[in-house]
Backbone as JSON, one array per atom type, in Angstrom:
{
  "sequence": "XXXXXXXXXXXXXXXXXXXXXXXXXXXXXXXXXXXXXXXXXXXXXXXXXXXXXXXXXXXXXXXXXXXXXXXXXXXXXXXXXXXXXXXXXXXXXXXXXXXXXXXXXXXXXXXXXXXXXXXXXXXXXXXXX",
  "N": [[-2.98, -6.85, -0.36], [-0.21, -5.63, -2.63], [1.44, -6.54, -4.98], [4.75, -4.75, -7.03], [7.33, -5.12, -9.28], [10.78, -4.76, -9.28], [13.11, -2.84, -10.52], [16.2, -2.98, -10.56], [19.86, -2.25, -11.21], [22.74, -5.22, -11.32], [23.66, -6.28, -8.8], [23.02, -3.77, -7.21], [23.36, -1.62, -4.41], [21.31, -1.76, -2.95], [19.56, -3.58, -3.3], [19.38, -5.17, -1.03], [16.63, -6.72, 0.82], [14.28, -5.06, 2.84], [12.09, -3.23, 5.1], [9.38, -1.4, 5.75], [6.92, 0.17, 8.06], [4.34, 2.36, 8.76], [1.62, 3.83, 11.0], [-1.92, 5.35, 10.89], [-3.32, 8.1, 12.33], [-6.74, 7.99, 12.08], [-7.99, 9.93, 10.06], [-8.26, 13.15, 8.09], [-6.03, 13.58, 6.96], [-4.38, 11.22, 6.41], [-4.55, 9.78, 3.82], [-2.38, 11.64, 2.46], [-0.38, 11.55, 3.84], [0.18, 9.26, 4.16], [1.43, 8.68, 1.34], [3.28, 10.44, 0.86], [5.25, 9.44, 2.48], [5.02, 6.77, 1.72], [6.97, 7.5, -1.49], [9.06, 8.98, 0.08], [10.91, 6.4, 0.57], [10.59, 5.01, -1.53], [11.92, 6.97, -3.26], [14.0, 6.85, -1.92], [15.2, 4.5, -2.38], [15.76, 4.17, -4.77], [13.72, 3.36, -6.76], [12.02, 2.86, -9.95], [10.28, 6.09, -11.79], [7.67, 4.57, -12.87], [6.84, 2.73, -11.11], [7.02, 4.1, -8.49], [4.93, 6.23, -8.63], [2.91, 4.2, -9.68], [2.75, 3.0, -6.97], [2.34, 4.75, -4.82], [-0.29, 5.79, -5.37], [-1.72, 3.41, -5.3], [-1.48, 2.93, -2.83], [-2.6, 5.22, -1.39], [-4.88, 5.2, -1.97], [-5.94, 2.51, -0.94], [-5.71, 3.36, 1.58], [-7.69, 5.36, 2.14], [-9.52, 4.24, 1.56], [-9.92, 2.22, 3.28], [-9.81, 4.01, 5.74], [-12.17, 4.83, 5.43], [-13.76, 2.68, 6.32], [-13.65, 2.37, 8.7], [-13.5, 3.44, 12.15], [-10.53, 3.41, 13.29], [-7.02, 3.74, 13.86], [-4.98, 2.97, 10.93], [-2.66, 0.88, 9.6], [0.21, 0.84, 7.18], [2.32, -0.98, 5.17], [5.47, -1.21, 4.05], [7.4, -3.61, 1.74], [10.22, -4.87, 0.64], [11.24, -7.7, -0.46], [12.71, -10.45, -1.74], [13.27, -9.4, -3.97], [10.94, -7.98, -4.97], [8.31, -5.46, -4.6], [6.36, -4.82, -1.5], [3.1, -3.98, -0.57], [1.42, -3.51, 1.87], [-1.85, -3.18, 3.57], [-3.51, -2.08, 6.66], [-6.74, -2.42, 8.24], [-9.18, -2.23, 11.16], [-11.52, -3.15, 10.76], [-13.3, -5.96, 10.16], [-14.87, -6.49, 8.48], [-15.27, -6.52, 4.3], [-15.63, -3.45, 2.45], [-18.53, -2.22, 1.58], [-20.18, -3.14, -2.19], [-20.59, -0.39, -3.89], [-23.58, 0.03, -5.68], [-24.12, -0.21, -9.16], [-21.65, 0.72, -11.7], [-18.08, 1.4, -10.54], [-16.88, 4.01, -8.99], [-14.89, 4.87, -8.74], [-10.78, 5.2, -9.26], [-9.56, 2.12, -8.42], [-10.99, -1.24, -8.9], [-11.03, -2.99, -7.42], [-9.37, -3.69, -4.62], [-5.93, -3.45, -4.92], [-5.79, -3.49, -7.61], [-4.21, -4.31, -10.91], [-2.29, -5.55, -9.99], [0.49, -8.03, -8.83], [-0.52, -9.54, -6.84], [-3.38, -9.08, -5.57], [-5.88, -8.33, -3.13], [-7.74, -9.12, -0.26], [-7.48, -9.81, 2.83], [-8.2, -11.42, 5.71], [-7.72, -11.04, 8.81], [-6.74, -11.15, 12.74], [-8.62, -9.52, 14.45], [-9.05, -7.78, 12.24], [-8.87, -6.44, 9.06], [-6.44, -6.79, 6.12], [-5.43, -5.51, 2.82]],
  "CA": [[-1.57, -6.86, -0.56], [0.09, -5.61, -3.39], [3.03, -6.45, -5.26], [5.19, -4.73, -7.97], [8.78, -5.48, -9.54], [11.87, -3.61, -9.06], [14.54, -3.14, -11.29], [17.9, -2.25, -10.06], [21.37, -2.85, -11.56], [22.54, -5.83, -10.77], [24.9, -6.16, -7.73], [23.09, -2.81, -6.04], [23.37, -1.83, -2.54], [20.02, -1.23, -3.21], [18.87, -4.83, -3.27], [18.72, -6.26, 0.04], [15.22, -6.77, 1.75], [14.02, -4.24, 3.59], [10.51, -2.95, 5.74], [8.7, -0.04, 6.54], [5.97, 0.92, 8.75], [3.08, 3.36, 9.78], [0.23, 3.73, 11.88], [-2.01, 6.72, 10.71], [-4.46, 7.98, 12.91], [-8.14, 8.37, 11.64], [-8.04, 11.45, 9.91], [-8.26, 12.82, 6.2], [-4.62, 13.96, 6.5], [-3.54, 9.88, 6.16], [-3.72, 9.54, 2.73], [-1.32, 12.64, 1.64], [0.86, 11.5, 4.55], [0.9, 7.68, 3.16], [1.37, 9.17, -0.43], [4.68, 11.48, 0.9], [5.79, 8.45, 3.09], [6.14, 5.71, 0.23], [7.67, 8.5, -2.03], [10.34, 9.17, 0.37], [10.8, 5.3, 0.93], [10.96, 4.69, -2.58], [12.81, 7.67, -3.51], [15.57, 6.87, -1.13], [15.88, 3.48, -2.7], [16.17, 4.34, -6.74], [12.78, 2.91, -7.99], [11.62, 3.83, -11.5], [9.4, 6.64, -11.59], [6.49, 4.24, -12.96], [6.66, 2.09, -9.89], [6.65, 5.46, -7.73], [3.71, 6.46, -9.12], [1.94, 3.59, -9.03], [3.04, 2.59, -5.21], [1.55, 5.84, -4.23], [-1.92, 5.77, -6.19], [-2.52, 2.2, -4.67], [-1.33, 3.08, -1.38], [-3.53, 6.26, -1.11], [-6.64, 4.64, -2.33], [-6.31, 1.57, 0.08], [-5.7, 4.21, 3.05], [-8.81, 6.04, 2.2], [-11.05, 3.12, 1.79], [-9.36, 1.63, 4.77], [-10.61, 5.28, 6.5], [-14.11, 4.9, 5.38], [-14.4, 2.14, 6.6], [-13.51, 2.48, 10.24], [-12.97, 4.65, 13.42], [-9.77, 2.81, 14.05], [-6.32, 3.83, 12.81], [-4.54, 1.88, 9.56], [-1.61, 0.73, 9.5], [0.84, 0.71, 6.34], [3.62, -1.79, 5.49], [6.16, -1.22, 2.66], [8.73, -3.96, 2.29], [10.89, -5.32, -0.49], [11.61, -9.08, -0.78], [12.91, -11.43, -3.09], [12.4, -8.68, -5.66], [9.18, -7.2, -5.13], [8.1, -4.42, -3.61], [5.07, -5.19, -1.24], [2.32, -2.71, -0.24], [-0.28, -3.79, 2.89], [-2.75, -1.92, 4.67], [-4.52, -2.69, 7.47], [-7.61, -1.48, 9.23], [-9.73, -3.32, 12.42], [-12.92, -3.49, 10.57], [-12.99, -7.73, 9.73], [-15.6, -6.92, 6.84], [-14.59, -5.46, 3.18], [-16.78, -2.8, 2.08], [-19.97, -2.75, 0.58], [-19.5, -2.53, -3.19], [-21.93, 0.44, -4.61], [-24.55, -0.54, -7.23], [-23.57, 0.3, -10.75], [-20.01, 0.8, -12.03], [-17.13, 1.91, -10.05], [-16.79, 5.16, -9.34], [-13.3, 5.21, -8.16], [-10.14, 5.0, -10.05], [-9.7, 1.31, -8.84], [-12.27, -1.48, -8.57], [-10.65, -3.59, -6.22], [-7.98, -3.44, -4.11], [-4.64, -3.62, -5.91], [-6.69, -3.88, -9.12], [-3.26, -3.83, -11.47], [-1.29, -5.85, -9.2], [0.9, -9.27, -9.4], [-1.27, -10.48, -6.37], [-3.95, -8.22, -4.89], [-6.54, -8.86, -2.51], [-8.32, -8.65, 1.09], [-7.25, -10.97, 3.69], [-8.97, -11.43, 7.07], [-6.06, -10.73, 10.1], [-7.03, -10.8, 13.75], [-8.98, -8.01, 14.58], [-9.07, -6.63, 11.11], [-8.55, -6.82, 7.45], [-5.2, -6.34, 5.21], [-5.64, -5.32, 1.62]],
  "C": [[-1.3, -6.6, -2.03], [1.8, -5.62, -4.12], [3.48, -5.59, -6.52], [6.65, -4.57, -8.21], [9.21, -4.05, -9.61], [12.25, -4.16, -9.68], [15.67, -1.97, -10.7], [18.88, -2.69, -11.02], [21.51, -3.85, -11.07], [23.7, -5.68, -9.73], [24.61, -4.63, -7.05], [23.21, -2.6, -5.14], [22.2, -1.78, -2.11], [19.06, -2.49, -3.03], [18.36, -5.77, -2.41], [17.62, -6.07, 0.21], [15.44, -5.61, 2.86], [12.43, -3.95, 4.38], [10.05, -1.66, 6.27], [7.76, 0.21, 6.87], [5.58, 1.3, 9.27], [2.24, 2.85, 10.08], [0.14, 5.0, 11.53], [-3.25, 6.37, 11.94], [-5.6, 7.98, 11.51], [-8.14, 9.72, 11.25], [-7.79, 12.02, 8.25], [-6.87, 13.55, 5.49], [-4.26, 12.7, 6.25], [-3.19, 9.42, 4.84], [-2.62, 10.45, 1.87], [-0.19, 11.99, 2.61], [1.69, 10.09, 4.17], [1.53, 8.27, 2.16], [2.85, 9.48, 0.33], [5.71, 10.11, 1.66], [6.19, 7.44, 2.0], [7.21, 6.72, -0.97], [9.28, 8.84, -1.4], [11.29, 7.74, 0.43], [11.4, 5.04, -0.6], [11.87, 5.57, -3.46], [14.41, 7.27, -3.25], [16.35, 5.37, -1.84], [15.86, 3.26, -4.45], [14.76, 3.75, -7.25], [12.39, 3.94, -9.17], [10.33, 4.64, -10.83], [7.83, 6.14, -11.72], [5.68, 3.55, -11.75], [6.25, 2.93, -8.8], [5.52, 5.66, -7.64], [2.83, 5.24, -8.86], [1.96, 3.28, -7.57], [2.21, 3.65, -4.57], [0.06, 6.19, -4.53], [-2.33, 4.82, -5.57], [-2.29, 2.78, -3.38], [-2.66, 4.32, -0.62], [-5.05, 5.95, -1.25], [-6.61, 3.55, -1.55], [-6.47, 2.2, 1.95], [-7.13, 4.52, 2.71], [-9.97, 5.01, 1.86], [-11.01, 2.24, 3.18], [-10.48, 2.41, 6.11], [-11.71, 4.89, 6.76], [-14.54, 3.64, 6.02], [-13.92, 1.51, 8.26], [-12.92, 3.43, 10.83], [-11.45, 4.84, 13.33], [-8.58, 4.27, 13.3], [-6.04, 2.95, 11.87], [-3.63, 2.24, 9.83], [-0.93, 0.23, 7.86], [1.54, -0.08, 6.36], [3.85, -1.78, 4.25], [6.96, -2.05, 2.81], [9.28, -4.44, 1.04], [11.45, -6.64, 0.38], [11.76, -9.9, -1.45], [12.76, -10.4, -4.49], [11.68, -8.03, -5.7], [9.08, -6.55, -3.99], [6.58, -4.53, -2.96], [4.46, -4.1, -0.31], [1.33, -3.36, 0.9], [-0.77, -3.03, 3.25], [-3.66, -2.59, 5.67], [-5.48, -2.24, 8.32], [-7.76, -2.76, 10.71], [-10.71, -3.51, 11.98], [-12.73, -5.24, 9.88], [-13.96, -7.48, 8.54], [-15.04, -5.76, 5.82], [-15.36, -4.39, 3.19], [-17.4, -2.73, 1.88], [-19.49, -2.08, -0.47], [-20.94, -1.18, -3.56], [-22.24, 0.08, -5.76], [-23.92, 0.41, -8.38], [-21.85, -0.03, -10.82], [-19.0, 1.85, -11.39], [-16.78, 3.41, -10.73], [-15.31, 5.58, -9.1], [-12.32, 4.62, -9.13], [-9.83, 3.1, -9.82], [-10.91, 0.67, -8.42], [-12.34, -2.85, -8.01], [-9.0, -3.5, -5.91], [-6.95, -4.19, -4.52], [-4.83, -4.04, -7.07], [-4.56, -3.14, -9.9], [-2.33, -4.78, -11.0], [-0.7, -7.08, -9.72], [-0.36, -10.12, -8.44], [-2.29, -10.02, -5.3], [-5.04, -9.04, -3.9], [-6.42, -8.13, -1.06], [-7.82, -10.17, 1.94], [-7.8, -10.47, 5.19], [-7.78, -11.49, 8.15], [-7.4, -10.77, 11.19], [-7.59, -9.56, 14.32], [-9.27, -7.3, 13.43], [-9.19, -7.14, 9.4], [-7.37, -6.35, 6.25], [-5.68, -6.9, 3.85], [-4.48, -5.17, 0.68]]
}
């Protein structure tokens, strides 16, 4: 799960709570389609471009490790609450990954590395990151 702050004006229309989500299949179109999906999501609701950007960098890199590490599909969930804009992902595999020996080769070096409150949590059937 990952969180990061919004700033709006205050008194926007922009502010209530809101939720959004996918189901991708298995397939190595999911992370461009996550990526274009929070983008429009966050587009439509005024966030700063830094938030943009990052929302879509985490989101794309938890899809594609999600991928690798099962058949299944993943499911996305964007939602804003209290403030914060929250990112999940979820596969069906119940274990994390294996980490690879040495130093991270990938831009992060755990999931929602950057975040207010990142992490892997164990779900029914699966695992949300």
């Amino acid at each position: 799960m990952t969180e990061l702050a919004l700033h709006h004006p205050a008194h926007s229309p922009l502010d209530g709570d809101w939720e959004y989500a996918l189901r991708i299949p298995h397939s190595p179109l999911g992370p461009g389609i996550v990526r274009a999906h929070v983008r429009a999501v966050l587009t439509r609701y005024q966030v700063s471009s830094g938030v943009l950007d990052n929302a879509q960098l985490v989101a794309s890199e938890l899809v594609t490790n999600s991928l690798s590490c099962t058949r299944d599909s993943v499911a996305v969930r964007l939602m804003r609450t209290d403030g914060r804009l929250r990112l999940s992902v979820w596969d069906s595999n119940p274990y994390p990954p294996p980490r690879p020996p040495g130093p991270s080769r990938g831009r992060m070096t755990r999931a929602g590395a950057g975040s207010g409150s990142p992490g892997r949590a164990p779900t029914t059937g699966g695992t949300a990151s």
